[in-house]
Amino acid sequence: MLIPAFNEGLVLLQCLESWQRLNYDNKEAIFINDGSTDNTMNVLHELLDLLKVEKEITLDNSSINFSRLFQSKNFPQIYVIDQLNGGKSAALNAGISIAT
């Protein structure tokens, strides 16, 4: 599941709770913080206990200049991409690039 997020700090808990209720054996969530100016990344760090993954994300899309990848310690099947704002399509492309 790809979850693009721009200034979504207020709704991330509900989103995570909904994802947890999904009854799939093999599921993965990728939150993409698309240059939020609110507390989105702070909330994701608090909810997921994020650990930086030492892998830069390289995309052909020149509008994305910098991306960092994190993995949740609490939910190892959840990843977070933190990138400069590039719009929803750029966020989804970033998520697709690491999705399994």
CSV table of N, CA and C in Angstrom, one decimal:
chain,number,residue,atom,x,y,z
A,1,MET,N,0.9,-1.2,0.0
A,1,MET,CA,0.0,0.0,0.0
A,1,MET,C,0.9,1.2,0.0
A,2,LEU,N,0.7,2.1,-1.0
A,2,LEU,CA,1.4,3.4,-1.0
A,2,LEU,C,0.6,4.5,-0.4
A,3,ILE,N,1.2,5.2,0.5
A,3,ILE,CA,0.5,6.3,1.2
A,3,ILE,C,1.2,7.6,1.1
A,4,PRO,N,0.9,8.4,0.0
A,4,PRO,CA,1.5,9.7,-0.1
A,4,PRO,C,1.0,10.6,1.0
A,5,ALA,N,1.9,11.4,1.6
A,5,ALA,CA,1.5,12.2,2.7
A,5,ALA,C,2.1,13.6,2.6
A,6,PHE,N,1.3,14.6,2.4
A,6,PHE,CA,1.8,16.0,2.5
A,6,PHE,C,0.9,16.7,3.5
A,7,ASN,N,1.6,17.1,4.6
A,7,ASN,CA,0.9,17.7,5.8
A,7,ASN,C,-0.3,16.9,6.3
A,8,GLU,N,0.0,15.7,6.6
A,8,GLU,CA,-1.0,14.7,7.1
A,8,GLU,C,-0.8,14.3,8.5
A,9,GLY,N,-0.1,15.1,9.3
A,9,GLY,CA,0.2,14.7,10.7
A,9,GLY,C,-1.0,14.4,11.5
A,10,LEU,N,-2.1,15.1,11.2
A,10,LEU,CA,-3.3,14.8,12.1
A,10,LEU,C,-4.0,13.5,11.8
A,11,VAL,N,-3.8,12.9,10.6
A,11,VAL,CA,-4.6,11.7,10.3
A,11,VAL,C,-3.7,10.4,10.2
A,12,LEU,N,-2.4,10.5,10.5
A,12,LEU,CA,-1.6,9.4,10.3
A,12,LEU,C,-1.9,8.2,11.3
A,13,LEU,N,-2.3,8.5,12.5
A,13,LEU,CA,-2.7,7.5,13.5
A,13,LEU,C,-3.8,6.7,12.9
A,14,GLN,N,-4.9,7.3,12.5
A,14,GLN,CA,-6.0,6.6,11.9
A,14,GLN,C,-5.7,5.8,10.7
A,15,CYS,N,-4.8,6.3,9.9
A,15,CYS,CA,-4.3,5.6,8.7
A,15,CYS,C,-3.6,4.3,9.1
A,16,LEU,N,-2.7,4.4,10.1
A,16,LEU,CA,-2.0,3.3,10.6
A,16,LEU,C,-2.9,2.2,11.2
A,17,GLU,N,-3.9,2.7,12.0
A,17,GLU,CA,-4.8,1.8,12.6
A,17,GLU,C,-5.6,1.0,11.5
A,18,SER,N,-6.0,1.7,10.5
A,18,SER,CA,-6.8,1.1,9.4
A,18,SER,C,-5.9,0.1,8.7
A,19,TRP,N,-4.7,0.4,8.5
A,19,TRP,CA,-3.7,-0.6,7.8
A,19,TRP,C,-3.6,-1.8,8.7
A,20,GLN,N,-3.5,-1.6,10.0
A,20,GLN,CA,-3.3,-2.8,10.9
A,20,GLN,C,-4.5,-3.7,10.9
A,21,ARG,N,-5.7,-3.2,10.6
A,21,ARG,CA,-6.9,-4.0,10.5
A,21,ARG,C,-7.0,-4.8,9.3
A,22,LEU,N,-6.2,-4.5,8.3
A,22,LEU,CA,-6.3,-5.3,7.0
A,22,LEU,C,-5.9,-6.7,7.3
A,23,ASN,N,-6.6,-7.6,6.8
A,23,ASN,CA,-6.4,-9.1,7.0
A,23,ASN,C,-5.7,-9.7,5.8
A,24,TYR,N,-4.5,-9.4,5.6
A,24,TYR,CA,-3.7,-10.0,4.6
A,24,TYR,C,-2.4,-10.6,5.2
A,25,ASP,N,-2.1,-11.8,4.7
A,25,ASP,CA,-0.9,-12.4,5.2
A,25,ASP,C,0.4,-11.7,4.9
A,26,ASN,N,0.5,-11.2,3.6
A,26,ASN,CA,1.7,-10.6,3.2
A,26,ASN,C,1.4,-9.1,2.7
A,27,LYS,N,1.5,-8.2,3.7
A,27,LYS,CA,1.2,-6.8,3.3
A,27,LYS,C,2.4,-5.9,3.7
A,28,GLU,N,2.5,-4.8,2.9
A,28,GLU,CA,3.5,-3.8,3.1
A,28,GLU,C,2.9,-2.5,2.9
A,29,ALA,N,3.4,-1.5,3.7
A,29,ALA,CA,3.0,-0.1,3.6
A,29,ALA,C,4.2,0.7,3.4
A,30,ILE,N,4.0,1.7,2.5
A,30,ILE,CA,5.1,2.7,2.3
A,30,ILE,C,4.5,4.1,2.4
A,31,PHE,N,4.8,4.7,3.5
A,31,PHE,CA,4.4,6.1,3.6
A,31,PHE,C,5.5,7.0,2.9
A,32,ILE,N,5.0,8.0,2.1
A,32,ILE,CA,5.9,8.8,1.4
A,32,ILE,C,5.6,10.3,1.9
A,33,ASN,N,6.5,10.8,2.7
A,33,ASN,CA,6.4,12.2,3.2
A,33,ASN,C,6.9,13.1,2.0
A,34,ASP,N,6.0,13.8,1.4
A,34,ASP,CA,6.3,14.6,0.2
A,34,ASP,C,6.6,16.0,0.6
A,35,GLY,N,7.7,16.2,1.4
A,35,GLY,CA,8.1,17.6,1.8
A,35,GLY,C,7.1,18.3,2.7
A,36,SER,N,6.5,17.6,3.6
A,36,SER,CA,5.5,18.3,4.5
A,36,SER,C,6.1,19.4,5.3
A,37,THR,N,5.3,20.4,5.6
A,37,THR,CA,5.8,21.5,6.4
A,37,THR,C,5.1,21.5,7.8
A,38,ASP,N,4.4,20.5,8.1
A,38,ASP,CA,3.8,20.3,9.4
A,38,ASP,C,4.6,19.3,10.2
A,39,ASN,N,4.0,18.6,11.0
A,39,ASN,CA,4.7,17.6,11.9
A,39,ASN,C,4.6,16.1,11.4
A,40,THR,N,4.4,16.0,10.1
A,40,THR,CA,4.2,14.6,9.5
A,40,THR,C,5.3,13.7,9.8
A,41,MET,N,6.6,14.1,9.6
A,41,MET,CA,7.7,13.2,9.8
A,41,MET,C,7.9,12.9,11.3
A,42,ASN,N,7.6,13.9,12.2
A,42,ASN,CA,7.7,13.7,13.6
A,42,ASN,C,6.7,12.7,14.1
A,43,VAL,N,5.5,12.8,13.6
A,43,VAL,CA,4.4,11.8,13.9
A,43,VAL,C,4.8,10.4,13.4
A,44,LEU,N,5.3,10.3,12.2
A,44,LEU,CA,5.7,9.0,11.7
A,44,LEU,C,6.8,8.4,12.6
A,45,HIS,N,7.8,9.2,13.0
A,45,HIS,CA,8.9,8.7,13.9
A,45,HIS,C,8.3,8.2,15.2
A,46,GLU,N,7.3,9.0,15.7
A,46,GLU,CA,6.7,8.6,17.0
A,46,GLU,C,5.9,7.3,16.9
A,47,LEU,N,5.1,7.2,15.9
A,47,LEU,CA,4.2,6.0,15.7
A,47,LEU,C,5.0,4.8,15.3
A,48,LEU,N,6.0,4.9,14.5
A,48,LEU,CA,6.6,3.7,13.9
A,48,LEU,C,8.0,3.4,14.5
A,49,ASP,N,8.6,4.3,15.3
A,49,ASP,CA,10.0,4.1,15.8
A,49,ASP,C,10.9,3.8,14.6
A,50,LEU,N,11.1,4.8,13.8
A,50,LEU,CA,11.8,4.6,12.5
A,50,LEU,C,13.3,4.5,12.7
A,51,LEU,N,13.9,3.7,11.8
A,51,LEU,CA,15.3,3.5,11.7
A,51,LEU,C,15.7,3.7,10.3
A,52,LYS,N,16.8,4.6,10.1
A,52,LYS,CA,17.2,4.9,8.8
A,52,LYS,C,17.8,3.7,8.1
A,53,VAL,N,17.4,3.5,6.9
A,53,VAL,CA,18.0,2.4,6.0
A,53,VAL,C,19.0,3.1,5.1
A,54,GLU,N,20.2,2.6,5.1
A,54,GLU,CA,21.3,3.2,4.4
A,54,GLU,C,21.2,2.8,2.9
A,55,LYS,N,20.2,3.4,2.3
A,55,LYS,CA,20.0,3.2,0.8
A,55,LYS,C,19.4,4.4,0.3
A,56,GLU,N,20.1,5.1,-0.6
A,56,GLU,CA,19.5,6.2,-1.3
A,56,GLU,C,18.6,5.8,-2.4
A,57,ILE,N,17.5,6.5,-2.5
A,57,ILE,CA,16.5,6.2,-3.6
A,57,ILE,C,16.8,7.0,-4.8
A,58,THR,N,17.1,6.3,-5.9
A,58,THR,CA,17.4,6.9,-7.1
A,58,THR,C,16.3,6.8,-8.1
A,59,LEU,N,15.8,7.9,-8.6
A,59,LEU,CA,14.7,7.9,-9.5
A,59,LEU,C,15.0,8.7,-10.8
A,60,ASP,N,14.4,8.3,-11.9
A,60,ASP,CA,14.6,9.1,-13.1
A,60,ASP,C,14.0,10.4,-13.1
A,61,ASN,N,13.0,10.6,-12.2
A,61,ASN,CA,12.3,11.9,-12.1
A,61,ASN,C,13.2,13.0,-11.5
A,62,SER,N,13.5,14.0,-12.3
A,62,SER,CA,14.5,15.0,-11.9
A,62,SER,C,13.9,15.9,-10.9
A,63,SER,N,12.5,15.9,-10.6
A,63,SER,CA,11.9,16.8,-9.6
A,63,SER,C,12.2,16.3,-8.2
A,64,ILE,N,12.7,15.1,-8.1
A,64,ILE,CA,13.0,14.6,-6.7
A,64,ILE,C,14.5,14.7,-6.5
A,65,ASN,N,15.0,15.6,-5.7
A,65,ASN,CA,16.4,15.8,-5.5
A,65,ASN,C,17.0,15.0,-4.3
A,66,PHE,N,16.2,14.6,-3.4
A,66,PHE,CA,16.7,14.0,-2.2
A,66,PHE,C,15.7,13.1,-1.5
A,67,SER,N,16.0,11.9,-1.3
A,67,SER,CA,15.1,11.0,-0.6
A,67,SER,C,15.8,10.2,0.4
A,68,ARG,N,15.2,10.0,1.6
A,68,ARG,CA,15.8,9.1,2.6
A,68,ARG,C,14.8,8.0,2.9
A,69,LEU,N,15.3,6.8,3.2
A,69,LEU,CA,14.4,5.7,3.5
A,69,LEU,C,14.5,5.2,4.9
A,70,PHE,N,13.4,5.0,5.5
A,70,PHE,CA,13.3,4.5,6.9
A,70,PHE,C,12.5,3.2,7.0
A,71,GLN,N,12.8,2.4,8.0
A,71,GLN,CA,12.0,1.2,8.2
A,71,GLN,C,11.5,1.3,9.7
A,72,SER,N,10.3,0.8,9.9
A,72,SER,CA,9.7,0.8,11.3
A,72,SER,C,10.3,-0.3,12.1
A,73,LYS,N,10.7,0.0,13.3
A,73,LYS,CA,11.1,-1.1,14.3
A,73,LYS,C,9.9,-1.8,14.8
A,74,ASN,N,8.8,-1.0,14.9
A,74,ASN,CA,7.5,-1.6,15.5
A,74,ASN,C,6.8,-2.5,14.5
A,75,PHE,N,6.9,-2.1,13.2
A,75,PHE,CA,6.2,-2.8,12.1
A,75,PHE,C,7.2,-3.0,11.0
A,76,PRO,N,8.0,-4.0,10.9
A,76,PRO,CA,9.1,-4.2,9.9
A,76,PRO,C,8.6,-4.1,8.5
A,77,GLN,N,7.3,-4.3,8.3
A,77,GLN,CA,6.8,-4.3,6.9
A,77,GLN,C,6.3,-2.9,6.5
A,78,ILE,N,6.6,-1.9,7.3
A,78,ILE,CA,6.3,-0.5,7.0
A,78,ILE,C,7.6,0.3,6.7
A,79,TYR,N,7.6,1.0,5.6
A,79,TYR,CA,8.7,1.8,5.3
A,79,TYR,C,8.2,3.3,5.1
A,80,VAL,N,9.1,4.2,5.3
A,80,VAL,CA,8.8,5.6,5.1
A,80,VAL,C,9.9,6.2,4.2
A,81,ILE,N,9.4,6.9,3.2
A,81,ILE,CA,10.3,7.7,2.3
A,81,ILE,C,10.1,9.2,2.7
A,82,ASP,N,11.2,9.9,3.0
A,82,ASP,CA,11.2,11.3,3.2
A,82,ASP,C,11.8,12.0,2.1
A,83,GLN,N,11.1,12.8,1.4
A,83,GLN,CA,11.6,13.5,0.2
A,83,GLN,C,11.2,14.9,0.1
A,84,LEU,N,11.9,15.7,-0.7
A,84,LEU,CA,11.5,17.0,-1.0
A,84,LEU,C,10.2,17.0,-1.8
A,85,ASN,N,9.4,18.0,-1.6
A,85,ASN,CA,8.1,18.1,-2.3
A,85,ASN,C,8.2,18.0,-3.8
A,86,GLY,N,7.5,17.0,-4.4
A,86,GLY,CA,7.5,16.9,-5.8
A,86,GLY,C,6.1,16.6,-6.3
A,87,GLY,N,5.1,16.6,-5.5
A,87,GLY,CA,3.8,16.3,-5.9
A,87,GLY,C,3.4,14.9,-5.7
A,88,LYS,N,2.1,14.6,-5.8
A,88,LYS,CA,1.6,13.3,-5.5
A,88,LYS,C,2.1,12.2,-6.5
A,89,SER,N,2.2,12.5,-7.7
A,89,SER,CA,2.8,11.5,-8.7
A,89,SER,C,4.2,11.2,-8.4
A,90,ALA,N,5.0,12.2,-8.0
A,90,ALA,CA,6.4,11.9,-7.7
A,90,ALA,C,6.5,11.1,-6.4
A,91,ALA,N,5.6,11.3,-5.5
A,91,ALA,CA,5.6,10.5,-4.2
A,91,ALA,C,5.2,9.1,-4.5
A,92,LEU,N,4.2,8.9,-5.4
A,92,LEU,CA,3.8,7.5,-5.7
A,92,LEU,C,4.9,6.8,-6.5
A,93,ASN,N,5.6,7.5,-7.4
A,93,ASN,CA,6.7,6.9,-8.1
A,93,ASN,C,7.8,6.5,-7.2
A,94,ALA,N,8.1,7.3,-6.1
A,94,ALA,CA,9.1,7.0,-5.2
A,94,ALA,C,8.7,5.7,-4.4
A,95,GLY,N,7.5,5.6,-4.0
A,95,GLY,CA,7.0,4.4,-3.3
A,95,GLY,C,7.1,3.2,-4.2
A,96,ILE,N,6.7,3.3,-5.5
A,96,ILE,CA,6.8,2.2,-6.4
A,96,ILE,C,8.2,1.7,-6.5
A,97,SER,N,9.2,2.6,-6.5
A,97,SER,CA,10.6,2.2,-6.7
A,97,SER,C,11.1,1.3,-5.6
A,98,ILE,N,10.5,1.3,-4.4
A,98,ILE,CA,11.0,0.4,-3.4
A,98,ILE,C,10.0,-0.7,-3.0
A,99,ALA,N,8.8,-0.7,-3.6
A,99,ALA,CA,7.8,-1.7,-3.2
A,99,ALA,C,8.2,-3.1,-3.6
A,100,THR,N,7.8,-4.0,-2.8
A,100,THR,CA,8.0,-5.4,-3.1
A,100,THR,C,6.7,-6.1,-3.5
